mmCIF file of C-alpha atoms in Angstrom:
data_model
loop_
_atom_site.group_PDB
_atom_site.id
_atom_site.type_symbol
_atom_site.label_atom_id
_atom_site.label_comp_id
_atom_site.label_asym_id
_atom_site.label_seq_id
_atom_site.Cartn_x
_atom_site.Cartn_y
_atom_site.Cartn_z
ATOM 1 C CA MET A 1 -0.100 0.036 -0.158
ATOM 2 C CA SER A 2 1.423 3.501 -0.829
ATOM 3 C CA LYS A 3 2.086 5.980 1.110
ATOM 4 C CA PRO A 4 -0.533 9.166 0.797
ATOM 5 C CA ALA A 5 1.179 12.434 -0.896
ATOM 6 C CA LEU A 6 2.121 15.028 0.825
ATOM 7 C CA VAL A 7 -0.459 18.077 0.792
ATOM 8 C CA PHE A 8 1.268 21.420 0.842
ATOM 9 C CA ASP A 9 -0.678 24.595 1.820
ATOM 10 C CA PRO A 10 -0.047 27.617 0.300
ATOM 11 C CA ILE A 11 2.201 29.333 2.922
ATOM 12 C CA THR A 12 4.128 26.047 3.456
ATOM 13 C CA ALA A 13 4.424 25.586 -0.309
ATOM 14 C CA ILE A 14 5.745 29.272 -0.353
ATOM 15 C CA GLY A 15 8.093 28.830 2.676
ATOM 16 C CA PHE A 16 10.487 26.450 0.546
ATOM 17 C CA ILE A 17 10.662 28.968 -2.493
ATOM 18 C CA GLY A 18 14.358 29.845 -2.287
ATOM 19 C CA GLN A 19 15.693 25.951 -0.331
ATOM 20 C CA THR A 20 17.875 23.693 -1.294
ATOM 21 C CA VAL A 21 15.985 20.653 -0.600
ATOM 22 C CA LEU A 22 16.108 16.835 -1.022
ATOM 23 C CA MET A 23 13.067 14.916 -1.677
ATOM 24 C CA GLU A 24 12.109 11.340 -2.196
ATOM 25 C CA LEU A 25 10.008 11.022 -5.401
ATOM 26 C CA ARG A 26 7.216 8.466 -5.837
ATOM 27 C CA TRP A 27 4.604 7.693 -8.363
ATOM 28 C CA ASP A 28 1.454 5.226 -8.139
ATOM 29 C CA ASP A 29 3.190 2.980 -11.308
ATOM 30 C CA ASP A 30 6.132 2.531 -10.217
ATOM 31 C CA ASN A 31 7.325 0.770 -6.443
ATOM 32 C CA GLU A 32 10.821 2.369 -6.787
ATOM 33 C CA MET A 33 11.415 5.616 -4.873
ATOM 34 C CA LEU A 34 13.845 8.193 -5.923
ATOM 35 C CA TRP A 35 15.598 10.498 -4.001
ATOM 36 C CA ARG A 36 17.028 13.929 -5.843
ATOM 37 C CA CYS A 37 17.711 16.928 -4.812
ATOM 38 C CA TYR A 38 16.431 20.774 -6.321
ATOM 39 C CA HIS A 39 16.447 23.881 -5.989
ATOM 40 C CA ILE A 40 13.260 25.250 -5.299
ATOM 41 C CA VAL A 41 12.401 28.743 -8.043
ATOM 42 C CA GLY A 42 8.651 28.694 -7.613
ATOM 43 C CA VAL A 43 5.416 27.221 -6.571
ATOM 44 C CA VAL A 44 2.202 26.733 -8.452
ATOM 45 C CA LEU A 45 -0.372 26.587 -6.174
ATOM 46 C CA PRO A 46 -3.516 24.082 -7.351
ATOM 47 C CA VAL A 47 -7.098 26.641 -7.828
ATOM 48 C CA PRO A 48 -9.826 24.169 -7.451
ATOM 49 C CA GLY A 49 -11.799 24.411 -10.768
ATOM 50 C CA VAL A 50 -9.802 25.604 -12.417
ATOM 51 C CA PHE A 51 -5.812 24.162 -12.123
ATOM 52 C CA GLU A 52 -6.542 20.780 -9.845
ATOM 53 C CA GLN A 53 -2.070 20.573 -9.466
ATOM 54 C CA GLY A 54 -0.391 21.494 -7.517
ATOM 55 C CA TYR A 55 3.646 21.879 -8.198
ATOM 56 C CA PHE A 56 7.236 22.968 -7.667
ATOM 57 C CA LEU A 57 9.402 25.070 -9.893
ATOM 58 C CA ILE A 58 12.835 23.178 -9.421
ATOM 59 C CA MET A 59 16.150 23.277 -10.916
ATOM 60 C CA PRO A 60 18.162 20.582 -10.779
ATOM 61 C CA PHE A 61 21.695 20.913 -7.791
ATOM 62 C CA ASP A 62 23.660 19.699 -10.211
ATOM 63 C CA GLY A 63 22.649 22.651 -12.302
ATOM 64 C CA GLY A 64 22.241 20.761 -15.696
ATOM 65 C CA GLU A 65 19.131 22.326 -16.976
ATOM 66 C CA ASP A 66 18.793 26.066 -18.596
ATOM 67 C CA LEU A 67 14.737 25.975 -17.173
ATOM 68 C CA PRO A 68 13.279 25.297 -14.696
ATOM 69 C CA LEU A 69 11.227 21.874 -13.924
ATOM 70 C CA GLU A 70 8.155 20.736 -12.528
ATOM 71 C CA VAL A 71 7.635 18.447 -9.457
ATOM 72 C CA TYR A 72 4.527 17.946 -8.863
ATOM 73 C CA PHE A 73 3.027 17.982 -5.343
ATOM 74 C CA ASP A 74 1.066 14.437 -5.730
ATOM 75 C CA SER A 75 4.961 12.914 -6.605
ATOM 76 C CA ILE A 76 6.422 13.981 -3.375
ATOM 77 C CA ASN A 77 6.397 10.987 -0.670
ATOM 78 C CA THR A 78 9.323 13.495 1.923
ATOM 79 C CA ILE A 79 10.784 16.631 1.353
ATOM 80 C CA GLN A 80 13.477 18.276 3.480
ATOM 81 C CA SER A 81 15.243 21.437 3.298
ATOM 82 C CA ILE A 82 18.976 21.386 3.275
ATOM 83 C CA ARG A 83 20.819 23.976 4.874
ATOM 84 C CA ASP A 84 24.255 22.020 5.616
ATOM 85 C CA ARG A 85 26.086 21.242 3.006
ATOM 86 C CA HIS A 86 27.056 17.925 4.129
ATOM 87 C CA ALA A 87 23.255 17.126 4.762
ATOM 88 C CA VAL A 88 22.834 14.833 1.588
ATOM 89 C CA GLY A 89 25.360 12.520 2.131
ATOM 90 C CA LYS A 90 24.954 12.069 5.911
ATOM 91 C CA VAL A 91 20.739 11.271 4.492
ATOM 92 C CA LEU A 92 21.875 9.015 1.779
ATOM 93 C CA ASP A 93 24.049 6.900 3.508
ATOM 94 C CA ARG A 94 21.402 5.889 6.204
ATOM 95 C CA LEU A 95 19.335 4.903 2.816
ATOM 96 C CA PRO A 96 19.575 0.990 2.371
ATOM 97 C CA LEU A 97 21.328 -0.519 -1.051
ATOM 98 C CA PRO A 98 19.330 -1.592 -3.579
ATOM 99 C CA GLN A 99 18.867 -5.256 -3.298
ATOM 100 C CA LEU A 100 20.569 -5.298 -6.538
ATOM 101 C CA LEU A 101 23.773 -3.656 -5.000
ATOM 102 C CA GLN A 102 23.284 -6.018 -1.847
ATOM 103 C CA GLY A 103 25.817 -9.105 -2.308
ATOM 104 C CA GLN A 104 27.586 -8.118 -5.365
ATOM 105 C CA THR A 105 30.361 -6.917 -3.223
ATOM 106 C CA LYS A 106 32.841 -9.590 -2.223
ATOM 107 C CA GLU A 107 35.300 -9.053 0.753
ATOM 108 C CA GLY A 108 37.896 -6.488 0.039
ATOM 109 C CA GLU A 109 36.214 -5.433 -3.474
ATOM 110 C CA ARG A 110 35.087 -1.846 -3.543
ATOM 111 C CA HIS A 111 32.535 -0.473 -5.774
ATOM 112 C CA HIS A 112 31.754 2.328 -6.853
ATOM 113 C CA ALA A 113 28.591 4.533 -8.379
#
């Protein structure tokens, strides 16, 4: 059973503008969670009867895009503001490795992504 999507009220959503965040993303038809780091540069709020889906305008952390991309609120499983530049590594170090990578490393070997 999938976790319900986060609900952003206008004050909370607008409060993320200008923040660098770590997001856990998920889609209904996919069981895999993706962790991504973004700069939030804007927000489009839902307007009942006009535009039902709200989303953040984001720039990837790596600067690989010229224009903002969209991340819809219903795709966000968790979101965490990053104030410490080492916070991303601290969070990602605690995540379990995918089954695919576990057990592939033999004693004394190292594999890098």
